[in-house]
Coordinates of C-alpha atoms in Angstrom, one line a residue:
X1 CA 45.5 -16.7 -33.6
X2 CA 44.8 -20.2 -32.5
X3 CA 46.5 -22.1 -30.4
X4 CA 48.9 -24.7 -32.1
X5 CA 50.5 -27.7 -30.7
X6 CA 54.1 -27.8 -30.8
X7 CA 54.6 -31.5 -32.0
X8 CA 58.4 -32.8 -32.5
X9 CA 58.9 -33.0 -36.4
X10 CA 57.0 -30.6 -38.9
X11 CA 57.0 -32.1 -42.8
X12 CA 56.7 -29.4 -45.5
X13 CA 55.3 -30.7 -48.7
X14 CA 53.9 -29.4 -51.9
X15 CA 50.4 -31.4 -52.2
X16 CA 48.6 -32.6 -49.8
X17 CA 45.6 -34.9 -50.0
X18 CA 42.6 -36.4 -47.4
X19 CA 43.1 -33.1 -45.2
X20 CA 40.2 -30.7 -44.2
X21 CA 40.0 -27.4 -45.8
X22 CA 39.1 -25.7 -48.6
X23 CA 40.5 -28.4 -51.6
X24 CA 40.6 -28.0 -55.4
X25 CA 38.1 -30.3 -57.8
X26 CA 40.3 -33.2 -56.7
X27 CA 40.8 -33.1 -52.9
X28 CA 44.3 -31.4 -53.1
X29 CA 45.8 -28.5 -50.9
X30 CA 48.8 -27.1 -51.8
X31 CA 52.5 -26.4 -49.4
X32 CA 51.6 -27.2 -46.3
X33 CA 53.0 -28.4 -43.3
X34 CA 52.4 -31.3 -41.2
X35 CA 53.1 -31.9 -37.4
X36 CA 53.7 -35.4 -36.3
X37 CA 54.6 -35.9 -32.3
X38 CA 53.4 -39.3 -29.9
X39 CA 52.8 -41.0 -33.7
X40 CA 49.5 -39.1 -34.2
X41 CA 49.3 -35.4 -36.6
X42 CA 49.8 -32.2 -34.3
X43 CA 48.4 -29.5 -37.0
X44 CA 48.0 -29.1 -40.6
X45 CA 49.0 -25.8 -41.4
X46 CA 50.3 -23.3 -44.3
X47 CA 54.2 -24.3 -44.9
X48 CA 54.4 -20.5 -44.2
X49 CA 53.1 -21.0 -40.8
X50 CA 55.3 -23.8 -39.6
X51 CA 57.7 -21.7 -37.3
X52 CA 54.8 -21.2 -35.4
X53 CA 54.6 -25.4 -35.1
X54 CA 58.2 -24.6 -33.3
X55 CA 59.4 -28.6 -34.3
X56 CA 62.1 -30.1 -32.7
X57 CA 63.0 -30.7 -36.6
X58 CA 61.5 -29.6 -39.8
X59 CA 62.2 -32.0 -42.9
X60 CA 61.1 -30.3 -46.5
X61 CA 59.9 -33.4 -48.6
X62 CA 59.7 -30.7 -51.8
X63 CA 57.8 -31.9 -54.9
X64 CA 55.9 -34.4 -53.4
X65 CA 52.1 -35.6 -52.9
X66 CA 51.1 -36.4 -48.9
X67 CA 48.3 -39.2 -48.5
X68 CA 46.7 -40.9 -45.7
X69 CA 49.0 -44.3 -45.9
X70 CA 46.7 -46.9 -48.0
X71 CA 44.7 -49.5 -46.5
X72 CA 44.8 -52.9 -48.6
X73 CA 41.5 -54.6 -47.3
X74 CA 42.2 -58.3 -48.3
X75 CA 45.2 -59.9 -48.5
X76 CA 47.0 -62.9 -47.6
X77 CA 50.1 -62.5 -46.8
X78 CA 52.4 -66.0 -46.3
X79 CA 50.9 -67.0 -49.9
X80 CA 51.8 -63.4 -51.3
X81 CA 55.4 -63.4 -49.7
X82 CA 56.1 -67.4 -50.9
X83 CA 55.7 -65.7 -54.5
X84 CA 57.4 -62.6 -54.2
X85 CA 60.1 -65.1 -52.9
X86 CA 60.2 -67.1 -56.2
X87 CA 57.1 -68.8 -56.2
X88 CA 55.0 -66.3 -59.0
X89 CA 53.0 -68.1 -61.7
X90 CA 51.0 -65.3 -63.0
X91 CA 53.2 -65.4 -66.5
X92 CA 52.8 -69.1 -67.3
X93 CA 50.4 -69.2 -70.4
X94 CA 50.8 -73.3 -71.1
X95 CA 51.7 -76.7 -69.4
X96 CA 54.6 -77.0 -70.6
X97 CA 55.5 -73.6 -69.1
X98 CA 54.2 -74.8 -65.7
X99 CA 56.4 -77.9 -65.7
X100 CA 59.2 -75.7 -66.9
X101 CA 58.7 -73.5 -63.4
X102 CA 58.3 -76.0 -61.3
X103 CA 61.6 -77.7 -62.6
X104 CA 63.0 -73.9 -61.8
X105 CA 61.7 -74.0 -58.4
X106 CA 63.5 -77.4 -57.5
X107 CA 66.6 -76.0 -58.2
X108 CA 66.1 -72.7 -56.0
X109 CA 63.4 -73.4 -53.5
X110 CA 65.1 -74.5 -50.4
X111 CA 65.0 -77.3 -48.8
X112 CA 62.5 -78.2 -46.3
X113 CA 59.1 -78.7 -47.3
X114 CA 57.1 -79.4 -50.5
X115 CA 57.3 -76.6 -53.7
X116 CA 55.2 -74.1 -53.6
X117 CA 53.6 -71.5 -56.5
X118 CA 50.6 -69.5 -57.2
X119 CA 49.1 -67.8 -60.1
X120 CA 48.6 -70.2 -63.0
X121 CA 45.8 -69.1 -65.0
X122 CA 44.5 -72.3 -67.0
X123 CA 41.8 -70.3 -68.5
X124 CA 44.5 -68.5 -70.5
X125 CA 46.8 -71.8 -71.6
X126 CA 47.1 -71.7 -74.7
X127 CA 46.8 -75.1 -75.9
X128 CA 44.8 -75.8 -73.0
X129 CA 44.8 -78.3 -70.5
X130 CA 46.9 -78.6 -67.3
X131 CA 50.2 -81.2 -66.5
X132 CA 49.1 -84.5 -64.9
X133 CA 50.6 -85.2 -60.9
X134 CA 52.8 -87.6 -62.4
X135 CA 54.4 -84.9 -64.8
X136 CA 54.2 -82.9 -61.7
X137 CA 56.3 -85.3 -59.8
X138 CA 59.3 -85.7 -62.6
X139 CA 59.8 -82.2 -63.2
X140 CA 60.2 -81.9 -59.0
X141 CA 62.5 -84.2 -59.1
X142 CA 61.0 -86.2 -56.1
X143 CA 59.9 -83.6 -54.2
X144 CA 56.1 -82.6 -53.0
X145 CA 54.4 -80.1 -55.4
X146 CA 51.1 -77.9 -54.5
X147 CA 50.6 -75.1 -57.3
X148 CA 47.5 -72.6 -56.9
X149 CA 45.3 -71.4 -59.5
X150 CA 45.3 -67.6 -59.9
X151 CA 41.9 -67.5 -57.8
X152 CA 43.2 -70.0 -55.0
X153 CA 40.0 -71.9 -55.1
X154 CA 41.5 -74.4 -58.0
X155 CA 44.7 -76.4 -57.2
X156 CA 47.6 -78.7 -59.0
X157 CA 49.5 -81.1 -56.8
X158 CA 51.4 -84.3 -56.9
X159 CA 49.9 -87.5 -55.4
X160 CA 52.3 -88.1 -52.3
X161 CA 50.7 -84.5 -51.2
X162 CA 47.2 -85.3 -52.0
X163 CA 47.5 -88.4 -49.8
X164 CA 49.6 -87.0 -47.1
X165 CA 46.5 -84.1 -46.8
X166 CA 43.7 -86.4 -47.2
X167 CA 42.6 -84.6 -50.1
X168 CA 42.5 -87.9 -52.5
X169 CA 39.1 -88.9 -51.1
X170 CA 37.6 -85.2 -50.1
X171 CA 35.2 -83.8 -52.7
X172 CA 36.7 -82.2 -55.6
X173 CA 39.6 -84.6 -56.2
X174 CA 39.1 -85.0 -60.1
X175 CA 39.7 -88.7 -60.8
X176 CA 40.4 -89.6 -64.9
X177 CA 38.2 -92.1 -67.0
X178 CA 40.2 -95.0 -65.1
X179 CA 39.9 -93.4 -61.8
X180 CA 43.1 -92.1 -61.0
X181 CA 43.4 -88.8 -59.7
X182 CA 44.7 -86.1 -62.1
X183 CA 46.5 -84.1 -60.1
X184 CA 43.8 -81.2 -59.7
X185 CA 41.7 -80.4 -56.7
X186 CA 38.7 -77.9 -56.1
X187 CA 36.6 -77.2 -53.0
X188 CA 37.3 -79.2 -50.0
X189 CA 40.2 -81.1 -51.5
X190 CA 41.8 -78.1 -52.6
X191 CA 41.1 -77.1 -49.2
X192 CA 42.8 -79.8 -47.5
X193 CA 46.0 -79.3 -50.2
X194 CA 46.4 -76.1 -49.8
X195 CA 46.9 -76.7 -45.9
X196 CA 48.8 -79.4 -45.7
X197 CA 51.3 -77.3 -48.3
X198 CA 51.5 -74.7 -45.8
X199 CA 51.9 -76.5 -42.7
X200 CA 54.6 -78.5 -44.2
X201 CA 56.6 -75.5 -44.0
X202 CA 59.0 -74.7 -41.4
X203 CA 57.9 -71.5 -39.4
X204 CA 60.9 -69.4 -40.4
X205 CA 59.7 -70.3 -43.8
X206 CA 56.4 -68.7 -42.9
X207 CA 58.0 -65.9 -41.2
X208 CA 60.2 -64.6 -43.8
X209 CA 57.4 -64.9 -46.2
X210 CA 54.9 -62.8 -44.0
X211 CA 57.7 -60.0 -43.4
X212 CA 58.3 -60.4 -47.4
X213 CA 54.9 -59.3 -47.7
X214 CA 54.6 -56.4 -45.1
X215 CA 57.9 -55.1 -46.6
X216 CA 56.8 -54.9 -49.6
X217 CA 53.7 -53.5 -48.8
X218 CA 55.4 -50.6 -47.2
X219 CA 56.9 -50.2 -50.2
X220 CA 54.1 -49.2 -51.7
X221 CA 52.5 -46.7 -49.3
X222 CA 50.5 -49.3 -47.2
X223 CA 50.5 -48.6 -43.4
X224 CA 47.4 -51.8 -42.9
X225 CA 46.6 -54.8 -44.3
X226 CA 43.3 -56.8 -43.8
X227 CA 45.0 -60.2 -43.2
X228 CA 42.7 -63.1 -44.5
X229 CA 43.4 -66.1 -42.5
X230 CA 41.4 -69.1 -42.7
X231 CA 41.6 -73.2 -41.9
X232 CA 41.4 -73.5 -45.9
X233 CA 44.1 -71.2 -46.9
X234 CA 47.1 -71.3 -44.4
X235 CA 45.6 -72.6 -41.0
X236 CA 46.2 -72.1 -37.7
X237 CA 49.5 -72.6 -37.3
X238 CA 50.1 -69.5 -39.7
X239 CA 47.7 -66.8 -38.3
X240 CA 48.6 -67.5 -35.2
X241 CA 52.6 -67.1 -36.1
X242 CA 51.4 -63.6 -37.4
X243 CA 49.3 -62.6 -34.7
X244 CA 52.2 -63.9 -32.3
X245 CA 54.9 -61.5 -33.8
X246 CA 52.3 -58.2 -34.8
X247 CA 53.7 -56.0 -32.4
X248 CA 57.0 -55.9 -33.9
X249 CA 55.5 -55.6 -37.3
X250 CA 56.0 -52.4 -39.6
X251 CA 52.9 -52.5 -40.9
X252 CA 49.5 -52.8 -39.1
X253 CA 47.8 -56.4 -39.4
X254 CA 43.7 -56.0 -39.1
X255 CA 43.2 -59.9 -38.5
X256 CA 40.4 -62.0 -39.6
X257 CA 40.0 -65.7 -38.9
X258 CA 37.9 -67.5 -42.3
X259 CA 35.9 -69.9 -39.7
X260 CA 32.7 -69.7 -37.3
X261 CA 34.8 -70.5 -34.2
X262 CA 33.9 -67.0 -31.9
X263 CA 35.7 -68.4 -29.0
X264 CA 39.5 -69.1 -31.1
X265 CA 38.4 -65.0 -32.2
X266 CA 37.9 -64.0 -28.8
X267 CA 40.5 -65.7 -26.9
X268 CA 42.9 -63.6 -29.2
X269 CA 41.4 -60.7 -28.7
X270 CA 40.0 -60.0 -32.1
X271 CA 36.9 -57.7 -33.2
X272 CA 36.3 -59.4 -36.4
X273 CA 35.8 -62.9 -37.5
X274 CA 35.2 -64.6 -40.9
X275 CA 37.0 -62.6 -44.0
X276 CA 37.9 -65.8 -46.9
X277 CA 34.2 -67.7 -45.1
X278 CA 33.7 -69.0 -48.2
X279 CA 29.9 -69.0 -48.9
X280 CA 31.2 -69.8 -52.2
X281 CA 34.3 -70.6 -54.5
X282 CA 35.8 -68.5 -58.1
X283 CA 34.3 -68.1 -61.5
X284 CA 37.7 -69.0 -62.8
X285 CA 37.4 -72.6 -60.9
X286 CA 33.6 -72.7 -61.7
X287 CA 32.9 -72.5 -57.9
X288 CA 31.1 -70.0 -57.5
X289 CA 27.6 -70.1 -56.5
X290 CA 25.4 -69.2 -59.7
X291 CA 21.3 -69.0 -59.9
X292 CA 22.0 -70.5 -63.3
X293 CA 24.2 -71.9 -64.8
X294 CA 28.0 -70.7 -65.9
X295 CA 27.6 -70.5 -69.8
X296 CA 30.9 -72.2 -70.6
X297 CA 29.9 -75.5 -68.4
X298 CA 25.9 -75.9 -68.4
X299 CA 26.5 -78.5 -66.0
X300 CA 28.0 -76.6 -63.5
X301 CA 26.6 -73.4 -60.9
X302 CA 29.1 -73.6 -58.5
X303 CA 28.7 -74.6 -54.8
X304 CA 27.3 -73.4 -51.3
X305 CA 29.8 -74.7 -49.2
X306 CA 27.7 -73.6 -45.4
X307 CA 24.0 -73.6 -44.8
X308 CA 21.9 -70.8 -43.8
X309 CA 21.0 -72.0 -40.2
X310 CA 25.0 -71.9 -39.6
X311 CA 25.1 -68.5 -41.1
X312 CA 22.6 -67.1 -39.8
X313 CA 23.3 -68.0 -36.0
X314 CA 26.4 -66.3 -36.8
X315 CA 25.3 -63.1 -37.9
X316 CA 23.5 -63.6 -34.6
X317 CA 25.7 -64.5 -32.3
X318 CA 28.4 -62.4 -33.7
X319 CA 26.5 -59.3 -33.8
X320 CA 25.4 -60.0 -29.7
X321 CA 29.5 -59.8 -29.2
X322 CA 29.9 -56.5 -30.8
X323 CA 32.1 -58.7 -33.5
X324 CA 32.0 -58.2 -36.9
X325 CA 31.5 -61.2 -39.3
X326 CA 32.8 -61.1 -43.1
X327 CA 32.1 -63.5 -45.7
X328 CA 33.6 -64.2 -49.1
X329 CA 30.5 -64.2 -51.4
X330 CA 31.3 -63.9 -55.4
X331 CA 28.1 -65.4 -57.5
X332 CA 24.8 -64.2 -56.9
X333 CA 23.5 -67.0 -55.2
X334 CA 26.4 -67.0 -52.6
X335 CA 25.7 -63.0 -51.9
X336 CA 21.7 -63.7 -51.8
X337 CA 22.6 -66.3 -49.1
X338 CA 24.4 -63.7 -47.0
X339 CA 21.6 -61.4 -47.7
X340 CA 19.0 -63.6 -46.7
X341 CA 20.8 -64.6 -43.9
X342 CA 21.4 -61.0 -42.7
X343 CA 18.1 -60.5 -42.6
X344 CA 16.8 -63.3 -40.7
X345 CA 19.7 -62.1 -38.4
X346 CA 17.9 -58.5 -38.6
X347 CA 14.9 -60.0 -37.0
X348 CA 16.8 -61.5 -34.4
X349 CA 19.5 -58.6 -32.9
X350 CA 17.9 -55.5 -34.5
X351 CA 18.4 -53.3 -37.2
X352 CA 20.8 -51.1 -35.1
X353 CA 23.1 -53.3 -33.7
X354 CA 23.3 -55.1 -36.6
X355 CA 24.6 -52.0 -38.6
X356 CA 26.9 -51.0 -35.9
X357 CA 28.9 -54.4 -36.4
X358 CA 29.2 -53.7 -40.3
X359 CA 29.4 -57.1 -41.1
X360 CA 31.4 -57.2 -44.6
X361 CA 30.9 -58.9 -47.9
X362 CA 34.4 -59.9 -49.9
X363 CA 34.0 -59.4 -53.9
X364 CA 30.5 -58.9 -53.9
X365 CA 31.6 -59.5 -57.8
X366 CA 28.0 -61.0 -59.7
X367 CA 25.2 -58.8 -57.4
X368 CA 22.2 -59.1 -58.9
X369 CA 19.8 -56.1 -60.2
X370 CA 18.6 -55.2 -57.1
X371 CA 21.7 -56.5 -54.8
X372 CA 23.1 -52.6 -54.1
X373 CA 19.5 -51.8 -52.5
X374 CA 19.8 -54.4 -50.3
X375 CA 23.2 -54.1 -49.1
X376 CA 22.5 -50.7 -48.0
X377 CA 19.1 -51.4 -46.5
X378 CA 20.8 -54.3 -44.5
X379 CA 23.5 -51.5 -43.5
X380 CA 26.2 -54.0 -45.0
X381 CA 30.0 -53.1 -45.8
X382 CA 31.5 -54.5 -49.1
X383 CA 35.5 -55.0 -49.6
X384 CA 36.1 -54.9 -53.4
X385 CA 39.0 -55.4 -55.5
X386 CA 39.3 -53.6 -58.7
X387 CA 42.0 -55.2 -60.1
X388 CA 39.4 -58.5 -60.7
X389 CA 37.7 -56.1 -63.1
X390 CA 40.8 -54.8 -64.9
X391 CA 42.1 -58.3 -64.9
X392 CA 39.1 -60.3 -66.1
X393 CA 36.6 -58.1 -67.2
X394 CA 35.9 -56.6 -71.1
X395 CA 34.9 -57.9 -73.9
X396 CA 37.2 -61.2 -74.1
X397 CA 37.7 -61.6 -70.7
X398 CA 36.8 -64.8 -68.5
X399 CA 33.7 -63.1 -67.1
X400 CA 32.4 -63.3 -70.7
X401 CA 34.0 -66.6 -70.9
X402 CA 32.3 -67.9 -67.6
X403 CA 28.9 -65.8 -67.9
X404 CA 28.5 -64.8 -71.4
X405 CA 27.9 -61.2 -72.2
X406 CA 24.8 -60.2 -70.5
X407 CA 25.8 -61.6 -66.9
X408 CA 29.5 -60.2 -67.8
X409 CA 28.0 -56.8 -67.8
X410 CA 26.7 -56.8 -64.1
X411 CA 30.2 -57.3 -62.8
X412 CA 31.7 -55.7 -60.2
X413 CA 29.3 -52.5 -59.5
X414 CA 31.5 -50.1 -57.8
X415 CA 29.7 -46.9 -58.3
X416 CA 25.9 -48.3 -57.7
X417 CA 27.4 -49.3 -54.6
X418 CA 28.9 -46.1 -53.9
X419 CA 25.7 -44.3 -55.2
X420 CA 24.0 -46.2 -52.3
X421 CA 25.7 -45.0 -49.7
X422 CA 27.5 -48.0 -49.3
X423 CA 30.7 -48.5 -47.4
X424 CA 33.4 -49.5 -49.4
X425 CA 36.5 -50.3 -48.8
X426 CA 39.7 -51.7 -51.4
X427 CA 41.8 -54.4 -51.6
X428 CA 44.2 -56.6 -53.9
X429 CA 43.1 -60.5 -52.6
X430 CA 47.2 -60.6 -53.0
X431 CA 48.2 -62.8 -54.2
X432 CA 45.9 -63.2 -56.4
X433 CA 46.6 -59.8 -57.8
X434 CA 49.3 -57.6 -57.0
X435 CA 49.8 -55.8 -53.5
X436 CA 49.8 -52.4 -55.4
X437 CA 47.3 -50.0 -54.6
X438 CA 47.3 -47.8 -57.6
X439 CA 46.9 -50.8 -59.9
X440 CA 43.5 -51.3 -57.4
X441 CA 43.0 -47.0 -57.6
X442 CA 43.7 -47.5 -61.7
X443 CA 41.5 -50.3 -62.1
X444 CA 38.5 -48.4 -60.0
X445 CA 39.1 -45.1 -62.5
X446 CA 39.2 -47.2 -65.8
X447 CA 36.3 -50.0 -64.9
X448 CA 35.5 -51.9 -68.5
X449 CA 32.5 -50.5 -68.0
X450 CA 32.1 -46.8 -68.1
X451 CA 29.0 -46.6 -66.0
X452 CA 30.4 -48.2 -62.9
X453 CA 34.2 -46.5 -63.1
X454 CA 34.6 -44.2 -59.6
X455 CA 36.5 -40.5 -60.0
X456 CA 39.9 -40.7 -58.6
X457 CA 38.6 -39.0 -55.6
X458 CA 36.7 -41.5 -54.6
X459 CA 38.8 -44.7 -55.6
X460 CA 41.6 -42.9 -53.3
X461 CA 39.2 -43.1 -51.0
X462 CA 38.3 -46.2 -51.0
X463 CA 42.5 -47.7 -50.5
X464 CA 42.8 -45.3 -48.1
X465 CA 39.6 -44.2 -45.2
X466 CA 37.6 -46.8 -46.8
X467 CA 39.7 -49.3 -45.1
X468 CA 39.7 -47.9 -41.6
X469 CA 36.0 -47.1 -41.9
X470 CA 35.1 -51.4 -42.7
X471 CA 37.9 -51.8 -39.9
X472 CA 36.0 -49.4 -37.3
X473 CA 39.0 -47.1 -36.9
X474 CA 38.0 -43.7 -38.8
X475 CA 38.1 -42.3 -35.2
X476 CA 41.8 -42.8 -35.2
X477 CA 43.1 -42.8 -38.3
X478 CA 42.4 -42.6 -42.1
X479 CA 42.6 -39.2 -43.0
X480 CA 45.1 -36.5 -41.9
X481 CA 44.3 -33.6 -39.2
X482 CA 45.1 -33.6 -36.0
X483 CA 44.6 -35.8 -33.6
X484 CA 44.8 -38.3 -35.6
X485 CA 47.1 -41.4 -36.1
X486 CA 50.1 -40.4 -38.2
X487 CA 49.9 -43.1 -41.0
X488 CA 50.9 -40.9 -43.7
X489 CA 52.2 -42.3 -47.8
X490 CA 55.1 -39.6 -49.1
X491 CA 54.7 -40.0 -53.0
X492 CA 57.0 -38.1 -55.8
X493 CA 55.5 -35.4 -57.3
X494 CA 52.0 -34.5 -57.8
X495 CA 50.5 -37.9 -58.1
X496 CA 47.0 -36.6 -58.7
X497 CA 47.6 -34.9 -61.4
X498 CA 47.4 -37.5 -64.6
X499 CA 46.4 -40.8 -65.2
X500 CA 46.6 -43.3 -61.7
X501 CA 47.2 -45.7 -64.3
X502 CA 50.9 -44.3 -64.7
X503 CA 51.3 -45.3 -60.9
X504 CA 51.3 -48.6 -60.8
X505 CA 54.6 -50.8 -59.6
X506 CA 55.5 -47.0 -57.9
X507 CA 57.5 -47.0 -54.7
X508 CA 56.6 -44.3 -51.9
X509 CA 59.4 -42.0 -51.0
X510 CA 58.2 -42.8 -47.4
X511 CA 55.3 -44.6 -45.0
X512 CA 55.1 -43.5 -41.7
X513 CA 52.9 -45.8 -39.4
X514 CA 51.7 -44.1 -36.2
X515 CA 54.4 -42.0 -36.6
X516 CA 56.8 -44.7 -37.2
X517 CA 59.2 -45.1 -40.2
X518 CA 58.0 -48.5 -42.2
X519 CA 60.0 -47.1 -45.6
X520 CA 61.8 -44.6 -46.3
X521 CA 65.0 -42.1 -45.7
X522 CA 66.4 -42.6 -42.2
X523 CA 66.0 -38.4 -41.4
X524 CA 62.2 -39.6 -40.8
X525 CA 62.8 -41.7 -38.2
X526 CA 61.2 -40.9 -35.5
X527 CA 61.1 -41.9 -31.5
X528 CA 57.9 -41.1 -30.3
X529 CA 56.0 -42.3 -27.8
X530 CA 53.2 -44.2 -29.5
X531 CA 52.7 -47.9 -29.1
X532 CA 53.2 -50.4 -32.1
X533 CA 51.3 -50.5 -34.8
X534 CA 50.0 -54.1 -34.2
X535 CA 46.1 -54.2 -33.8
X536 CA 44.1 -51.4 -33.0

């Protein structure tokens, strides 16, 4: 028989997926047991072998379905814990409604620091239009007021916070007939907004809504989290409190700085730069970089916002430093720009070390006919989210709006990508939709368009090694045999085994991060001697 390590706690449950072996159709094995000691997997052996583990302690989970712990590969954190702490737009449907939440917020928000909320969709008002800064102001009662469209590339503020950030004379400060500013800010205003709203907030403001956020992504079976930092989202002063405190985290923070700074990357240690680079805005704000024009503004095709000499030197330079580069990218002309860029690159550092840096795409949402070819000639990773489909694809939905019909269509390619050989990973872009990685595994299964859905299989795979693989850690950890890191997501019953649509909202029995106990019964606790999650 062979020789099996005798780790310090053996779990016996009834399905098991991402394990080697002989599997059914679906990836699945079936009462097993699992040995966890020094936070990495021991064995993976029949449940009728597991005196043979001879554990310090044997814990039978019963009914429920094992899975590497998920990976959510874009996310931004502070903004996502501000609305799970009051701050959630995502049901307003008029202006009247907004004025109505921000009224609500100044009588729970507390003090310190202007109002903050995220997730009004004014595509969706119905009638439309969006509340002046003025009407913003009265309903505040006085105080500051920065709301963020559902795509965070489209912002409503009052005035006193426009000035304060320098934002009223930045592009992208709509002005009225009179020349008055409106209240609503795009590119580099909404830039300058968004930041200024964020660093007006205390730090323990900041660090309650970043643990918010980790919290609840343990919750939910999520052992990483790709955090998307950038000098237009939160700034410094926020990634740097995160980075600061990620050793005492529960869940694993994969940090990416949205900038071309390689020295502010290296001096903390980081592997990976870039992440929200915005080569481009939304289609929902009409920023977006389009070859022609959006079909519900003829005079609009978005905007470039960094040239291809600066991008390209970074792919360059980057690539020289072993670090990986990522760039957000959603119309086609933004993702042609990183293409081209790439390549120009290519010529520079070689194909090989190129690839070996798997510099990363975000969205990759409007590729192009032959965009998928050249991804995976270029040896390019791509971080999608799934949920954009679910949320804004079909036949009424704002792609058609934005793009009419025939460009609609092209959205989102998941499985010409995967058909490619491309590496894929999955992620939420919370807050911008929910920190839930079966509503991203649902949304992959039931694409609005039947050609590009992926079998659950693979959209498993995609929240779960697809992650470590665009992190460079599928050495380590992302699937579950031993040797490997013991990031393991404990759900009830045999989760496979319908629709992943069922799944969404559902809490994991229990996540276990290198071994550790993020969520979950207290009998799994464990003292081992692995180091903190923190960065790889």
């Amino acid at each position: 028989m062979e020789e099996v390590p005798l780790p310090g706690l053996a779990l016996l449950a009834r399905t098991v997926w991402g394990t080697p072996g002989p599997t059914d159709a679906l990836g699945r094995r079936r009462d097993l047991a699992i040995g966890v000691d020094g936070g990495r997997v021991t064995a993976v052996v029949p449940a009728s072998r597991v005196r043979e583990l001879r554990p310090d302690r044997t814990v039978d989970l019963g009914d429920v379905t094992v899975l590497p712990a998920f990976v959510d590969a874009h996310v931004h954190l502070t903004p996502t814990g501000l609305s799970l702490g009051g701050g959630d737009l995502r049901q307003v449907r008029s202006a009247g409604d907004l004025l109505a939440a921000v009224r609500r917020l100044a009588r729970t928000a507390p003090p310190g620091g202007p109002l903050w909320g995220h997730g009004y969709d004014d595509a969706a008002f119905d009638p439309p239009g969006l509340p002046r800064a003025d009407a913003l102001a009265e309903a505040a009662a006085g105080r500051p007021v920065y709301l963020s469209r559902i795509c965070g590339h489209q912002g409503l503020a009052t005035a006193d916070l426009l000035a304060e950030a320098g934002a009223l004379e930045a592009v992208g400060c709509e002005r009225d007939r009179d020349g008055h500013p409106t209240g609503m800010v795009r590119g580099h205003a909404n830039r300058a907004a968004r930041r200024h709203a964020l660093d007006a907030l205390p730090p323990p403001a900041l660090a309650a809504a970043q643990d918010r956020a980790l919290a609840h992504a343990a919750r939910h079976g999520v052992a990483c989290v790709h955090e998307m930092g950038s000098p237009g989202i939160g700034g410094r002063r926020d990634f740097d409190l995160l980075l600061d405190r990620s050793a005492g985290l529960p869940v694993e923070v994969v940090g990416y700085w949205g900038d071309v700074d390689l020295e502010y990357v290296a001096d903390r240690k980081l592997n990976q730069v870039g992440g929200d680079l915005w080569l481009d805005g939304s289609l929902g704000a009409r920023t977006a970089a389009l070859s022609s024009p959006y079909d519900d503004a003829p005079e609009a095709t978005g905007s470039l916002y960094l040239g291809d000499a600066e991008l390209t030197e970074l792919y360059a330079r980057a690539t020289l430093a072993g670090i990986q580069v990522a760039v957000h990218a959603i119309g086609d002309r933004a993702i042609g720009q990183a293409l081209r860029c790439a390549r120009r690159a290519v010529r520079t550092v070689g194909r090989t070390a190129f690839a070996a840096c798997r510099h990363r795409i975000e969205h990759a949402e409007l590729l192009g006919s032959d965009g998928a070819d050249r991804i995976a000639e270029l040896g390019l990773t791509v971080s999608v989210q799934p949920a954009f489909d679910a949320a804004w694809g079909g036949d009424d939905g704002m792609y058609v709006r934005r793009l009419g019909p025939r460009r609609a269509r092209s959205m989102n390619p998941f499985a010409d990508l995967w058909r490619r050989g491309v590496p894929m990973a999955g992620g939420s872009d919370s807050d911008v939709t929910p920190l839930d990685p079966w509503n991203g595994v649902a949304a992959a299964v039931h694409h609005n368009r039947s050609p590009q859905r992926l079998g659950l299989p693979v959209a498993l795979e995609l929240f779960t090694l697809g992650g470590r693989v665009l992190a460079r850690q599928e050495r380590i950890t992302g699937r579950i045999h031993a040797g490997q890191r013991a990031d393991l997501a404990v759900f009830p019953g045999d989760v496979l085994a319908g629709d992943p649509a069922r799944l969404r909202c559902t809490e994991a029995v229990a996540t276990l991060v290198a071994g550790r106990l993020a969520h979950g019964p207290e009998e799994l606790a464990l003292e081992t001697a692995a180091g903190p999650a923190g960065r790889p």
